[in-house]
Tab-separated table of C-alpha atoms and ligand atoms in Angstrom:
chain	number	residue	atom	x	y	z
A	1	MET	CA	-11.844	-8.163	27.985
A	2	THR	CA	-11.191	-4.984	25.922
A	3	ALA	CA	-11.562	-5.253	22.175
A	4	PRO	CA	-8.346	-6.167	20.380
A	5	SER	CA	-6.223	-3.366	18.606
A	6	ILE	CA	-5.897	-4.431	15.087
A	7	VAL	CA	-3.201	-3.434	12.508
A	8	ILE	CA	-3.734	-4.346	8.910
A	9	LEU	CA	-1.111	-4.081	6.090
A	10	THR	CA	-2.407	-4.283	2.519
A	11	GLY	CA	-0.561	-4.802	-0.694
A	12	ALA	CA	-1.143	-5.048	-4.416
A	13	GLY	CA	-3.093	-8.336	-4.020
A	14	ILE	CA	-6.025	-6.726	-2.475
A	15	SER	CA	-6.610	-4.603	-5.498
A	16	ALA	CA	-6.024	-7.469	-8.089
A	17	GLU	CA	-9.672	-8.382	-8.230
A	18	SER	CA	-10.462	-4.774	-8.884
A	19	GLY	CA	-8.332	-5.179	-12.153
A	20	LEU	CA	-5.193	-3.447	-11.008
A	21	GLY	CA	-2.031	-5.468	-11.709
A	22	THR	CA	0.203	-6.686	-8.895
A	23	PHE	CA	3.965	-6.316	-9.129
A	24	ARG	CA	5.578	-9.668	-8.662
A	25	ASP	CA	2.886	-12.089	-9.818
A	26	GLU	CA	3.371	-13.712	-13.430
A	27	GLY	CA	3.118	-11.001	-15.940
A	28	GLY	CA	2.986	-8.371	-13.159
A	29	LEU	CA	4.209	-4.707	-13.381
A	30	TRP	CA	7.856	-5.586	-12.499
A	31	ALA	CA	7.915	-8.146	-15.478
A	32	GLN	CA	6.904	-5.273	-17.922
A	33	HIS	CA	8.892	-2.429	-16.568
A	34	ARG	CA	12.438	-2.167	-14.868
A	35	ILE	CA	12.230	-1.113	-11.329
A	36	GLU	CA	15.489	1.063	-11.883
A	37	ASP	CA	13.852	2.861	-14.738
A	38	VAL	CA	10.344	3.811	-13.167
A	39	ALA	CA	10.643	3.386	-9.538
A	40	THR	CA	13.920	5.003	-8.499
A	41	PRO	CA	15.141	8.697	-8.046
A	42	GLU	CA	17.886	7.878	-10.494
A	43	GLY	CA	15.504	6.603	-13.092
A	44	PHE	CA	13.335	9.877	-12.742
A	45	ALA	CA	16.532	12.019	-13.098
A	46	ARG	CA	17.482	10.036	-16.292
A	47	ASN	CA	14.182	10.046	-17.975
A	48	PRO	CA	11.404	11.879	-16.189
A	49	GLN	CA	9.046	11.450	-19.083
A	50	LEU	CA	9.027	7.718	-18.892
A	51	VAL	CA	8.365	7.841	-15.113
A	52	VAL	CA	5.574	10.342	-15.374
A	53	ASP	CA	3.974	8.450	-18.253
A	54	PHE	CA	4.127	5.275	-16.165
A	55	TYR	CA	2.281	6.792	-13.364
A	56	ASN	CA	-0.124	8.559	-15.563
A	57	ALA	CA	-1.145	5.362	-16.865
A	58	ARG	CA	-1.501	3.689	-13.415
A	59	ARG	CA	-3.407	6.801	-12.241
A	60	ALA	CA	-5.847	6.458	-15.244
A	61	GLN	CA	-6.324	2.909	-14.518
A	62	ALA	CA	-6.993	3.333	-10.782
A	63	ALA	CA	-9.474	6.214	-11.548
A	64	GLU	CA	-11.427	3.650	-13.424
A	65	ALA	CA	-11.290	0.863	-10.813
A	66	SER	CA	-13.814	0.071	-8.321
A	67	PRO	CA	-13.353	-1.338	-4.892
A	68	ASN	CA	-13.960	-5.089	-4.184
A	69	ALA	CA	-15.593	-6.985	-1.310
A	70	ALA	CA	-12.191	-6.961	0.535
A	71	HIS	CA	-11.885	-3.184	0.600
A	72	ARG	CA	-15.416	-2.839	1.695
A	73	ALA	CA	-15.162	-5.428	4.418
A	74	LEU	CA	-12.086	-3.514	5.877
A	75	ALA	CA	-14.201	-0.244	5.863
A	76	GLN	CA	-16.837	-2.137	7.738
A	77	LEU	CA	-14.448	-3.392	10.244
A	78	GLN	CA	-13.035	0.180	10.765
A	79	ALA	CA	-16.719	1.420	11.223
A	80	GLU	CA	-18.010	-1.354	13.499
A	81	HIS	CA	-15.026	-2.881	15.632
A	82	ALA	CA	-15.012	-1.621	19.204
A	83	GLY	CA	-11.207	-1.462	19.338
A	84	SER	CA	-8.707	0.457	17.205
A	85	VAL	CA	-8.254	-0.605	13.506
A	86	THR	CA	-5.225	0.803	11.714
A	87	LEU	CA	-5.113	0.540	7.990
A	88	VAL	CA	-1.707	0.788	6.503
A	89	THR	CA	-1.396	0.215	2.793
A	90	GLN	CA	1.570	-0.115	0.458
A	91	ASN	CA	-0.815	0.577	-2.427
A	92	VAL	CA	-0.864	3.847	-4.222
A	93	ASP	CA	-4.444	3.557	-5.533
A	94	ASP	CA	-7.352	4.875	-3.568
A	95	LEU	CA	-9.588	1.822	-3.482
A	96	HIS	CA	-9.646	1.784	0.331
A	97	GLU	CA	-11.035	5.173	0.401
A	98	LYS	CA	-13.439	4.494	-2.453
A	99	GLY	CA	-14.598	1.313	-0.414
A	100	GLY	CA	-15.440	3.663	2.497
A	101	SER	CA	-12.288	3.405	4.777
A	102	THR	CA	-10.929	6.646	6.414
A	103	ASP	CA	-7.453	7.545	7.768
A	104	VAL	CA	-5.702	5.135	5.535
A	105	ILE	CA	-1.984	5.387	5.985
A	106	HIS	CA	-0.379	5.316	2.442
A	107	MET	CA	3.249	4.357	3.370
A	108	HIS	CA	4.350	4.325	-0.342
A	109	GLY	CA	2.545	7.484	-1.362
A	110	ALA	CA	-0.548	8.130	-3.513
A	111	LEU	CA	-1.274	8.375	-7.269
A	112	ASN	CA	-3.765	11.128	-6.661
A	113	SER	CA	-1.123	13.397	-5.074
A	114	ALA	CA	1.681	15.536	-6.468
A	115	LEU	CA	4.838	16.422	-4.591
A	116	CYS	CA	7.168	19.327	-5.074
A	117	ALA	CA	10.838	17.947	-5.138
A	118	THR	CA	12.070	21.498	-4.098
A	119	CYS	CA	9.671	22.579	-1.257
A	120	GLU	CA	7.797	19.229	-0.422
A	121	HIS	CA	4.501	21.011	-0.974
A	122	ARG	CA	1.717	18.481	-1.757
A	123	TRP	CA	-1.399	18.981	-3.954
A	124	PRO	CA	-3.847	16.925	-5.716
A	125	ALA	CA	-2.415	15.391	-8.904
A	126	PRO	CA	-4.158	16.047	-12.140
A	127	LEU	CA	-5.180	12.873	-13.990
A	128	ALA	CA	-2.074	13.445	-16.365
A	129	MET	CA	0.906	15.109	-14.807
A	130	SER	CA	3.555	16.560	-17.113
A	131	VAL	CA	7.232	16.823	-16.719
A	132	GLY	CA	8.381	20.086	-15.156
A	133	GLN	CA	5.043	21.054	-13.948
A	134	ASP	CA	5.130	24.134	-11.684
A	135	CYS	CA	4.674	23.826	-7.903
A	136	PRO	CA	1.735	25.882	-6.770
A	137	ASN	CA	3.465	26.795	-3.603
A	138	CYS	CA	7.178	27.673	-4.701
A	139	ALA	CA	6.593	27.970	-8.495
A	140	GLY	CA	9.642	25.731	-9.149
A	141	PRO	CA	9.225	23.457	-12.187
A	142	THR	CA	9.835	20.469	-9.931
A	143	ALA	CA	6.543	18.553	-9.491
A	144	ARG	CA	6.886	14.814	-9.371
A	145	PRO	CA	4.447	11.906	-8.565
A	146	ASP	CA	4.074	11.655	-4.764
A	147	ILE	CA	5.302	7.938	-4.703
A	148	VAL	CA	8.039	6.507	-2.509
A	149	TRP	CA	10.692	5.178	-4.786
A	150	PHE	CA	13.306	2.470	-3.990
A	151	GLY	CA	15.930	4.179	-1.997
A	152	GLU	CA	13.535	6.696	-0.391
A	153	ILE	CA	12.060	6.412	3.058
A	154	PRO	CA	8.470	5.326	3.439
A	155	TYR	CA	5.890	7.723	4.801
A	156	HIS	CA	4.452	7.752	8.350
A	157	MET	CA	6.909	5.218	9.860
A	158	GLU	CA	6.953	6.508	13.302
A	159	ARG	CA	3.007	6.462	13.499
A	160	ILE	CA	3.083	2.821	12.047
A	161	GLU	CA	5.767	1.689	14.626
A	162	ARG	CA	3.861	3.295	17.444
A	163	THR	CA	0.669	1.466	16.405
A	164	LEU	CA	2.399	-1.829	15.877
A	165	ALA	CA	3.937	-1.622	19.445
A	166	ASN	CA	0.340	-1.708	20.770
A	167	ALA	CA	-1.094	-4.276	18.387
A	168	ASP	CA	-3.029	-7.332	19.483
A	169	VAL	CA	-3.658	-8.603	16.035
A	170	PHE	CA	-1.512	-7.985	12.901
A	171	VAL	CA	-2.935	-8.990	9.488
A	172	ALA	CA	-1.064	-8.828	6.098
A	173	ILE	CA	-3.241	-9.046	2.945
A	174	GLY	CA	-2.142	-9.382	-0.547
A	175	THR	CA	1.464	-8.616	-0.034
A	176	SER	CA	4.430	-10.923	-1.093
A	177	GLY	CA	6.646	-9.867	1.904
A	178	ASN	CA	9.503	-8.761	-0.360
A	179	VAL	CA	9.834	-4.993	0.351
A	180	TYR	CA	11.064	-3.637	3.516
A	181	PRO	CA	10.254	-2.087	5.921
A	182	ALA	CA	6.703	-3.339	5.317
A	183	ALA	CA	7.779	-7.028	5.213
A	184	GLY	CA	9.299	-6.639	8.735
A	185	PHE	CA	6.099	-5.378	10.386
A	186	VAL	CA	5.201	-8.886	11.220
A	187	GLN	CA	8.308	-9.303	13.311
A	188	MET	CA	7.526	-6.087	15.148
A	189	ALA	CA	3.995	-7.433	15.919
A	190	ARG	CA	5.398	-10.814	17.044
A	191	HIS	CA	7.724	-9.078	19.355
A	192	VAL	CA	4.834	-7.487	21.243
A	193	GLY	CA	3.021	-10.767	21.295
A	194	ALA	CA	0.380	-9.982	18.722
A	195	GLU	CA	-1.488	-12.746	16.816
A	196	THR	CA	-0.300	-12.682	13.239
A	197	ILE	CA	-2.427	-13.593	10.169
A	198	GLU	CA	-1.548	-13.724	6.435
A	199	MET	CA	-4.157	-13.723	3.673
A	200	ASN	CA	-2.624	-14.207	0.235
A	201	LEU	CA	-3.175	-16.096	-2.879
A	202	GLU	CA	0.340	-17.466	-2.802
A	203	PRO	CA	2.371	-17.691	0.450
A	204	GLY	CA	4.504	-14.599	0.990
A	205	GLU	CA	8.299	-14.711	1.539
A	206	ASN	CA	7.867	-14.188	5.172
A	207	VAL	CA	4.936	-16.665	5.633
A	208	GLY	CA	6.813	-18.533	8.286
A	209	LEU	CA	6.305	-15.682	10.724
A	210	PHE	CA	2.553	-15.809	10.659
A	211	ASP	CA	0.530	-17.818	13.339
A	212	ASP	CA	-2.403	-18.141	11.014
A	213	VAL	CA	-2.130	-18.502	7.192
A	214	ARG	CA	-5.421	-18.205	5.160
A	215	PRO	CA	-4.774	-18.799	1.464
A	216	GLY	CA	-7.215	-17.634	-1.094
A	217	LYS	CA	-8.597	-14.768	-2.921
A	218	ALA	CA	-8.805	-11.475	-0.750
A	219	SER	CA	-12.494	-10.981	-1.907
A	220	GLU	CA	-13.218	-14.212	0.077
A	221	THR	CA	-10.772	-14.528	2.884
A	222	VAL	CA	-11.240	-10.816	4.104
A	223	PRO	CA	-14.992	-10.640	4.370
A	224	ASN	CA	-14.738	-14.027	6.202
A	225	TRP	CA	-12.178	-12.845	8.717
A	226	VAL	CA	-14.107	-9.552	9.268
A	227	ALA	CA	-17.383	-11.420	9.946
A	228	GLU	CA	-15.467	-13.603	12.529
A	229	ILE	CA	-13.891	-10.564	14.222
A	230	LEU	CA	-17.409	-8.708	14.420
A	231	ALA	CA	-19.198	-11.764	15.740
A	232	GLY	CA	-16.616	-11.625	18.633
B	301	OAD	P1	3.428	-8.004	-4.942
B	301	OAD	O1	3.071	-7.865	-6.315
B	301	OAD	O2	4.851	-8.210	-4.466
B	301	OAD	O3	2.620	-9.165	-4.243
B	301	OAD	C1	1.226	-9.307	-4.380
B	301	OAD	C2	0.696	-10.309	-3.524
B	301	OAD	O4	-0.594	-10.489	-3.657
B	301	OAD	C3	1.317	-11.846	-3.790
B	301	OAD	O5	1.758	-12.571	-2.596
B	301	OAD	C4	0.085	-12.510	-4.479
B	301	OAD	O6	0.052	-14.017	-3.963
B	301	OAD	C5	-1.072	-11.809	-3.777
B	301	OAD	N1	-2.293	-11.856	-4.558
B	301	OAD	C6	-2.457	-11.711	-5.887
B	301	OAD	N2	-3.799	-11.739	-6.099
B	301	OAD	C7	-4.473	-11.761	-4.887
B	301	OAD	C8	-5.760	-11.912	-4.465
B	301	OAD	N3	-6.879	-11.827	-5.445
B	301	OAD	N4	-6.140	-12.045	-3.203
B	301	OAD	C9	-5.223	-12.163	-2.261
B	301	OAD	N5	-3.815	-12.017	-2.655
B	301	OAD	C10	-3.535	-11.859	-3.938
B	301	OAD	O7	2.877	-6.592	-4.355
B	301	OAD	P2	3.254	-5.954	-2.984
B	301	OAD	O8	3.671	-7.071	-1.785
B	301	OAD	O9	2.230	-5.032	-2.661
B	301	OAD	O10	6.452	-0.486	-3.890
B	301	OAD	O11	4.608	-5.131	-3.365
B	301	OAD	C11	5.104	-4.341	-2.411
B	301	OAD	C12	5.745	-3.096	-2.969
B	301	OAD	O12	6.554	-3.568	-4.030
B	301	OAD	C13	4.839	-2.124	-3.719
B	301	OAD	O13	4.244	-1.322	-2.764
B	301	OAD	C14	5.752	-1.454	-4.707
B	301	OAD	C15	6.418	-2.556	-5.203
B	301	OAD	O14	7.585	-2.378	-5.737
B	301	OAD	C16	6.899	0.608	-4.592
B	301	OAD	O15	6.800	0.735	-5.848
B	301	OAD	C17	7.727	1.464	-3.741
């Protein structure tokens, strides 16, 4: 038998034990900030300073954070599994990369990237971005955080859908299943007959669509699952 093709979707829960807050858990980011203010194009147009400050704070936090056992286990899986392992994350931190993963698909963007709203050029974001920063390509004063806001289309969707169409195993880790299109990936995986596994502290909104539900902290459930897969 050929080694299974694995597609993994991660969310904020995988970085929680690295000290980065989730969005919807009690006291999470969306209890402290209004989505409309800091995570929409309209919010950015209304008050760019508020939005830039919000992502500067998150970038500073992420820069201080270290990967945990779950990030490291997924990097080991990528390195050692004989079949393909596609790692898609909704997270904008770089803890997968710090944990040793390569080719991470950041469908909601990345804190360490800046985007020009005029010419769509991307460059490494400084630790603290400022409002109206010039684009190094077109010189327009239109730099923005390279984050996919509500109402915008997530990145790399064609590649993700192509990979899901060939998945044998789909695993969702630390994501509440509230935000589409990511919350719908499990349905696409089921459609092609993939085995579906959820690893979350609390069951996600779409938990009923998973064949196997493994509750618990990602730092425990993920290394255990990776050990199982690598043992064959
Ligand atoms: P949420 O905050 O909605 O969900 C976090 C999930 O992680 C919950 O299901 C928790 O039970 C689980 N969790 C918390 N701690 C955990 C741990 N130690 N181990 C395992 N699981 C744990 O975060 P996301 O689902 O990632 O988008 O949110 C999706 C998107 O909504 C984000 O990418 C962001 C947000 O709005 C944008 O900003 C565009």
